[in-house]
């Protein structure tokens, strides 16, 4: 793993009117690092990801990508999102485009990749997740797990430097969760830099390099999986450990 920081967040805050959702968030993500973000619902995890991807505008603070503050008015957001992709809870596939069209749309329209080259890359990516036979079908004919695999591949087709995952298994039936976690594990093994908001404790424990535990808009604790899962220092993390069967 490189010592180069791809993303550095400093004193990030986000409010919706009088409601402060993020209060003072600071952490860094190295190239090749997998950071899992844990915490109860309402802790601000998804809002933080959306701020990193500029889907929400931060109230204050800084988000640096390779030393450039992407909250600056001069930032080309579309160009920035080519480097920092996002996978959502709800797959967000285009319903009237085939699987392959979903994957190739952004590379062709945004990166101006030639159509034949985009299709070749798309088929290679589909082969990696075992979905080449689904290239010409529409999302409605796929299972939830298959749709999420396509959503991941669609993000990868842009060749991002960082992938953000917002609870990618939460909308899936339990029997489909494993196939998505396996894809994500393989991405981690291949060196993809990832920030993953998740409730999948076994994945966080076994795959992440660093865990951030959020509580009430703050980072309650940050550390290695061993530290967080075996000897947590903060009360919110200790309470979660007592309640969560996956910690046992």
mmCIF file of C-alpha atoms in Angstrom:
data_model
loop_
_atom_site.group_PDB
_atom_site.id
_atom_site.type_symbol
_atom_site.label_atom_id
_atom_site.label_comp_id
_atom_site.label_asym_id
_atom_site.label_seq_id
_atom_site.Cartn_x
_atom_site.Cartn_y
_atom_site.Cartn_z
ATOM 1 C CA UNK A 1 0.000 0.000 0.000
ATOM 2 C CA UNK A 2 1.264 3.442 -0.931
ATOM 3 C CA UNK A 3 1.789 6.223 1.618
ATOM 4 C CA UNK A 4 0.193 8.644 -0.842
ATOM 5 C CA UNK A 5 -3.061 10.122 0.403
ATOM 6 C CA UNK A 6 -5.724 10.228 -2.280
ATOM 7 C CA UNK A 7 -8.399 11.801 -0.093
ATOM 8 C CA UNK A 8 -7.966 13.956 2.977
ATOM 9 C CA UNK A 9 -10.960 15.400 4.824
ATOM 10 C CA UNK A 10 -10.519 18.238 7.279
ATOM 11 C CA UNK A 11 -13.223 19.515 9.666
ATOM 12 C CA UNK A 12 -16.073 18.611 7.333
ATOM 13 C CA UNK A 13 -19.504 19.823 8.478
ATOM 14 C CA UNK A 14 -22.922 19.617 6.866
ATOM 15 C CA UNK A 15 -26.214 21.040 8.097
ATOM 16 C CA UNK A 16 -29.699 20.898 6.660
ATOM 17 C CA UNK A 17 -31.276 24.035 8.050
ATOM 18 C CA UNK A 18 -30.943 23.806 11.824
ATOM 19 C CA UNK A 19 -30.086 20.099 11.714
ATOM 20 C CA UNK A 20 -26.328 19.462 11.952
ATOM 21 C CA UNK A 21 -25.711 16.053 10.367
ATOM 22 C CA UNK A 22 -21.906 16.233 10.116
ATOM 23 C CA UNK A 23 -20.218 18.229 12.860
ATOM 24 C CA UNK A 24 -16.444 17.846 12.566
ATOM 25 C CA UNK A 25 -15.145 15.039 10.363
ATOM 26 C CA UNK A 26 -11.420 14.623 9.637
ATOM 27 C CA UNK A 27 -9.613 11.579 8.228
ATOM 28 C CA UNK A 28 -7.406 10.514 5.332
ATOM 29 C CA UNK A 29 -7.454 7.653 2.842
ATOM 30 C CA UNK A 30 -4.264 6.301 1.331
ATOM 31 C CA UNK A 31 -3.926 4.899 -2.162
ATOM 32 C CA UNK A 32 -4.910 1.220 -2.102
ATOM 33 C CA UNK A 33 -6.557 1.491 1.309
ATOM 34 C CA UNK A 34 -9.987 0.067 2.171
ATOM 35 C CA UNK A 35 -11.758 2.198 4.772
ATOM 36 C CA UNK A 36 -15.021 0.898 6.215
ATOM 37 C CA UNK A 37 -17.365 3.396 7.854
ATOM 38 C CA UNK A 38 -19.565 1.961 10.595
ATOM 39 C CA UNK A 39 -22.172 3.429 12.915
ATOM 40 C CA UNK A 40 -25.867 3.451 13.648
ATOM 41 C CA UNK A 41 -28.492 4.896 11.302
ATOM 42 C CA UNK A 42 -28.504 8.681 11.446
ATOM 43 C CA UNK A 43 -24.815 8.960 12.321
ATOM 44 C CA UNK A 44 -24.105 10.862 9.088
ATOM 45 C CA UNK A 45 -22.322 8.115 7.142
ATOM 46 C CA UNK A 46 -24.183 8.429 3.839
ATOM 47 C CA UNK A 47 -24.218 12.228 4.011
ATOM 48 C CA UNK A 48 -20.444 12.162 4.371
ATOM 49 C CA UNK A 49 -20.072 10.009 1.236
ATOM 50 C CA UNK A 50 -22.403 12.283 -0.684
ATOM 51 C CA UNK A 51 -20.304 15.283 0.333
ATOM 52 C CA UNK A 52 -17.135 13.517 -0.832
ATOM 53 C CA UNK A 53 -18.768 12.908 -4.229
ATOM 54 C CA UNK A 54 -20.193 16.472 -4.317
ATOM 55 C CA UNK A 55 -23.774 15.185 -4.426
ATOM 56 C CA UNK A 56 -24.270 17.277 -1.283
ATOM 57 C CA UNK A 57 -22.534 20.582 -0.723
ATOM 58 C CA UNK A 58 -20.649 20.746 2.559
ATOM 59 C CA UNK A 59 -21.460 23.577 4.941
ATOM 60 C CA UNK A 60 -17.812 24.006 5.908
ATOM 61 C CA UNK A 61 -14.476 22.217 5.934
ATOM 62 C CA UNK A 62 -12.236 20.857 3.181
ATOM 63 C CA UNK A 63 -12.068 17.713 1.071
ATOM 64 C CA UNK A 64 -8.746 17.247 -0.693
ATOM 65 C CA UNK A 65 -8.256 14.911 -3.647
ATOM 66 C CA UNK A 66 -4.563 14.676 -4.466
ATOM 67 C CA UNK A 67 -3.944 17.972 -2.661
ATOM 68 C CA UNK A 68 -6.705 19.855 -4.505
ATOM 69 C CA UNK A 69 -9.597 21.094 -2.387
ATOM 70 C CA UNK A 70 -12.563 19.813 -4.389
ATOM 71 C CA UNK A 71 -14.928 22.119 -2.488
ATOM 72 C CA UNK A 72 -13.317 25.042 -4.278
ATOM 73 C CA UNK A 73 -15.539 26.958 -6.700
ATOM 74 C CA UNK A 74 -12.941 26.291 -9.411
ATOM 75 C CA UNK A 75 -13.327 22.499 -9.199
ATOM 76 C CA UNK A 76 -14.680 20.805 -12.319
ATOM 77 C CA UNK A 77 -17.109 18.451 -10.567
ATOM 78 C CA UNK A 78 -17.774 16.287 -13.624
ATOM 79 C CA UNK A 79 -14.062 15.738 -14.144
ATOM 80 C CA UNK A 80 -13.561 15.049 -10.434
ATOM 81 C CA UNK A 81 -16.268 12.353 -10.480
ATOM 82 C CA UNK A 82 -14.347 10.543 -13.201
ATOM 83 C CA UNK A 83 -11.748 9.868 -10.517
ATOM 84 C CA UNK A 84 -14.080 9.222 -7.572
ATOM 85 C CA UNK A 85 -16.946 6.885 -8.457
ATOM 86 C CA UNK A 86 -19.914 5.924 -6.306
ATOM 87 C CA UNK A 87 -22.071 2.822 -5.896
ATOM 88 C CA UNK A 88 -25.452 3.393 -4.266
ATOM 89 C CA UNK A 89 -27.853 1.327 -2.166
ATOM 90 C CA UNK A 90 -30.399 1.382 -4.978
ATOM 91 C CA UNK A 91 -28.605 0.403 -8.138
ATOM 92 C CA UNK A 92 -29.691 3.502 -10.157
ATOM 93 C CA UNK A 93 -29.344 1.730 -13.508
ATOM 94 C CA UNK A 94 -30.978 3.240 -16.575
ATOM 95 C CA UNK A 95 -34.094 1.061 -16.996
ATOM 96 C CA UNK A 96 -34.403 1.531 -20.770
ATOM 97 C CA UNK A 97 -30.774 0.761 -21.552
ATOM 98 C CA UNK A 98 -29.304 -2.733 -21.747
ATOM 99 C CA UNK A 99 -26.691 -3.873 -19.269
ATOM 100 C CA UNK A 100 -23.875 -3.142 -21.715
ATOM 101 C CA UNK A 101 -25.375 0.245 -22.622
ATOM 102 C CA UNK A 102 -25.520 1.132 -18.920
ATOM 103 C CA UNK A 103 -21.831 0.315 -18.582
ATOM 104 C CA UNK A 104 -20.623 2.087 -21.722
ATOM 105 C CA UNK A 105 -22.789 5.213 -21.525
ATOM 106 C CA UNK A 106 -20.515 7.328 -19.289
ATOM 107 C CA UNK A 107 -17.179 6.322 -20.875
ATOM 108 C CA UNK A 108 -18.562 7.234 -24.313
ATOM 109 C CA UNK A 109 -20.379 10.438 -23.336
ATOM 110 C CA UNK A 110 -18.009 11.817 -20.709
ATOM 111 C CA UNK A 111 -14.567 10.374 -21.479
ATOM 112 C CA UNK A 112 -15.207 10.203 -25.243
ATOM 113 C CA UNK A 113 -14.047 6.598 -25.473
ATOM 114 C CA UNK A 114 -14.791 5.087 -28.887
ATOM 115 C CA UNK A 115 -17.898 2.905 -28.842
ATOM 116 C CA UNK A 116 -16.112 -0.303 -29.889
ATOM 117 C CA UNK A 117 -13.428 0.195 -27.230
ATOM 118 C CA UNK A 118 -16.041 0.945 -24.571
ATOM 119 C CA UNK A 119 -17.937 -2.229 -25.468
ATOM 120 C CA UNK A 120 -14.734 -4.281 -25.314
ATOM 121 C CA UNK A 121 -13.923 -2.924 -21.847
ATOM 122 C CA UNK A 122 -17.526 -3.432 -20.732
ATOM 123 C CA UNK A 123 -17.531 -7.082 -21.796
ATOM 124 C CA UNK A 124 -14.200 -7.699 -20.061
ATOM 125 C CA UNK A 125 -15.611 -6.253 -16.852
ATOM 126 C CA UNK A 126 -18.822 -8.259 -17.142
ATOM 127 C CA UNK A 127 -16.730 -11.389 -17.567
ATOM 128 C CA UNK A 128 -15.031 -10.674 -14.240
ATOM 129 C CA UNK A 129 -18.375 -10.817 -12.426
ATOM 130 C CA UNK A 130 -19.847 -13.656 -14.478
ATOM 131 C CA UNK A 131 -22.476 -11.628 -16.331
ATOM 132 C CA UNK A 132 -21.368 -11.690 -19.967
ATOM 133 C CA UNK A 133 -24.553 -13.583 -20.882
ATOM 134 C CA UNK A 134 -26.611 -10.657 -19.539
ATOM 135 C CA UNK A 135 -25.006 -7.947 -21.677
ATOM 136 C CA UNK A 136 -28.051 -7.391 -23.901
ATOM 137 C CA UNK A 137 -30.835 -7.685 -21.328
ATOM 138 C CA UNK A 138 -32.505 -4.856 -19.436
ATOM 139 C CA UNK A 139 -32.074 -4.271 -15.675
ATOM 140 C CA UNK A 140 -35.662 -5.335 -14.903
ATOM 141 C CA UNK A 141 -34.817 -8.907 -15.878
ATOM 142 C CA UNK A 142 -31.905 -9.113 -13.411
ATOM 143 C CA UNK A 143 -31.922 -10.082 -9.750
ATOM 144 C CA UNK A 144 -30.984 -7.460 -7.183
ATOM 145 C CA UNK A 145 -27.544 -8.978 -6.790
ATOM 146 C CA UNK A 146 -26.981 -8.962 -10.530
ATOM 147 C CA UNK A 147 -28.107 -5.338 -10.787
ATOM 148 C CA UNK A 148 -25.682 -4.323 -8.064
ATOM 149 C CA UNK A 149 -22.847 -6.151 -9.798
ATOM 150 C CA UNK A 150 -23.684 -4.197 -12.962
ATOM 151 C CA UNK A 151 -23.727 -0.959 -10.944
ATOM 152 C CA UNK A 152 -20.244 -1.734 -9.621
ATOM 153 C CA UNK A 153 -18.997 -2.559 -13.103
ATOM 154 C CA UNK A 154 -20.527 0.667 -14.431
ATOM 155 C CA UNK A 155 -18.501 2.623 -11.870
ATOM 156 C CA UNK A 156 -15.338 0.660 -12.697
ATOM 157 C CA UNK A 157 -15.750 1.355 -16.424
ATOM 158 C CA UNK A 158 -14.749 4.959 -15.732
ATOM 159 C CA UNK A 159 -11.427 3.682 -14.310
ATOM 160 C CA UNK A 160 -11.751 5.655 -11.060
ATOM 161 C CA UNK A 161 -8.982 6.140 -8.532
ATOM 162 C CA UNK A 162 -11.417 5.768 -5.614
ATOM 163 C CA UNK A 163 -14.749 3.984 -5.240
ATOM 164 C CA UNK A 164 -17.340 5.047 -2.666
ATOM 165 C CA UNK A 165 -19.882 2.423 -1.573
ATOM 166 C CA UNK A 166 -23.040 3.545 0.234
ATOM 167 C CA UNK A 167 -24.357 0.397 1.969
ATOM 168 C CA UNK A 168 -24.238 -1.585 -1.307
ATOM 169 C CA UNK A 169 -25.872 -4.702 0.181
ATOM 170 C CA UNK A 170 -28.666 -3.096 2.214
ATOM 171 C CA UNK A 171 -31.303 -3.372 -0.550
ATOM 172 C CA UNK A 172 -30.510 -7.014 -1.312
ATOM 173 C CA UNK A 173 -32.086 -10.246 -0.160
ATOM 174 C CA UNK A 174 -29.782 -12.037 2.308
ATOM 175 C CA UNK A 175 -28.844 -14.782 -0.166
ATOM 176 C CA UNK A 176 -27.559 -12.156 -2.626
ATOM 177 C CA UNK A 177 -25.339 -10.273 -0.180
ATOM 178 C CA UNK A 178 -22.435 -12.704 -0.420
ATOM 179 C CA UNK A 179 -21.952 -12.310 -4.170
ATOM 180 C CA UNK A 180 -21.602 -8.527 -3.850
ATOM 181 C CA UNK A 181 -19.199 -8.763 -0.919
ATOM 182 C CA UNK A 182 -17.108 -11.225 -2.943
ATOM 183 C CA UNK A 183 -16.843 -8.733 -5.818
ATOM 184 C CA UNK A 184 -15.821 -6.005 -3.384
ATOM 185 C CA UNK A 185 -13.278 -8.287 -1.716
ATOM 186 C CA UNK A 186 -11.716 -8.989 -5.118
ATOM 187 C CA UNK A 187 -11.536 -5.238 -5.814
ATOM 188 C CA UNK A 188 -9.725 -4.770 -2.508
ATOM 189 C CA UNK A 189 -7.272 -7.550 -3.389
ATOM 190 C CA UNK A 190 -6.634 -5.830 -6.730
ATOM 191 C CA UNK A 191 -5.660 -2.609 -4.923
ATOM 192 C CA UNK A 192 -8.751 -0.468 -5.458
ATOM 193 C CA UNK A 193 -8.991 2.424 -3.010
ATOM 194 C CA UNK A 194 -12.399 2.174 -1.356
ATOM 195 C CA UNK A 195 -14.524 3.963 1.239
ATOM 196 C CA UNK A 196 -17.345 1.629 2.240
ATOM 197 C CA UNK A 197 -20.327 2.563 4.384
ATOM 198 C CA UNK A 198 -21.619 -0.790 5.569
ATOM 199 C CA UNK A 199 -23.356 -2.803 8.266
ATOM 200 C CA UNK A 200 -21.545 -5.967 7.148
ATOM 201 C CA UNK A 201 -19.285 -6.422 10.150
ATOM 202 C CA UNK A 202 -17.497 -9.544 8.919
ATOM 203 C CA UNK A 203 -16.535 -7.755 5.702
ATOM 204 C CA UNK A 204 -15.309 -4.736 7.661
ATOM 205 C CA UNK A 205 -13.294 -6.898 10.003
ATOM 206 C CA UNK A 206 -11.692 -9.109 7.364
ATOM 207 C CA UNK A 207 -11.214 -6.770 4.377
ATOM 208 C CA UNK A 208 -10.727 -3.217 5.653
ATOM 209 C CA UNK A 209 -7.378 -1.641 6.453
ATOM 210 C CA UNK A 210 -8.994 1.001 8.635
ATOM 211 C CA UNK A 211 -12.353 1.446 10.306
ATOM 212 C CA UNK A 212 -14.076 4.719 11.075
ATOM 213 C CA UNK A 213 -16.933 4.518 13.562
ATOM 214 C CA UNK A 214 -19.319 7.470 13.355
ATOM 215 C CA UNK A 215 -21.745 8.604 16.032
ATOM 216 C CA UNK A 216 -24.000 11.673 16.092
ATOM 217 C CA UNK A 217 -22.136 13.449 13.276
ATOM 218 C CA UNK A 218 -18.660 12.871 14.709
ATOM 219 C CA UNK A 219 -15.976 10.212 14.365
ATOM 220 C CA UNK A 220 -16.260 8.387 17.677
ATOM 221 C CA UNK A 221 -13.244 6.201 16.951
ATOM 222 C CA UNK A 222 -10.801 5.423 14.157
ATOM 223 C CA UNK A 223 -8.424 2.491 14.064
ATOM 224 C CA UNK A 224 -7.496 -0.907 12.684
ATOM 225 C CA UNK A 225 -10.118 -3.675 12.566
ATOM 226 C CA UNK A 226 -8.328 -5.446 15.417
ATOM 227 C CA UNK A 227 -8.470 -2.347 17.605
ATOM 228 C CA UNK A 228 -12.101 -1.494 16.854
ATOM 229 C CA UNK A 229 -13.426 -5.027 17.133
ATOM 230 C CA UNK A 230 -11.427 -6.258 20.106
ATOM 231 C CA UNK A 231 -10.445 -3.276 22.250
ATOM 232 C CA UNK A 232 -12.649 -0.277 21.394
ATOM 233 C CA UNK A 233 -11.940 2.860 23.407
ATOM 234 C CA UNK A 234 -15.109 4.927 22.908
ATOM 235 C CA UNK A 235 -18.464 4.286 24.546
ATOM 236 C CA UNK A 236 -20.512 4.288 21.282
ATOM 237 C CA UNK A 237 -18.289 1.552 19.837
ATOM 238 C CA UNK A 238 -18.420 -0.486 23.043
ATOM 239 C CA UNK A 239 -22.211 -0.233 23.065
ATOM 240 C CA UNK A 240 -22.359 -1.391 19.452
ATOM 241 C CA UNK A 241 -20.094 -4.303 20.293
ATOM 242 C CA UNK A 242 -22.465 -5.392 23.041
ATOM 243 C CA UNK A 243 -25.484 -5.272 20.732
ATOM 244 C CA UNK A 244 -24.077 -6.688 17.519
ATOM 245 C CA UNK A 245 -23.890 -10.469 17.176
ATOM 246 C CA UNK A 246 -21.362 -10.127 14.348
ATOM 247 C CA UNK A 247 -18.778 -8.801 16.802
ATOM 248 C CA UNK A 248 -18.792 -12.044 18.806
#
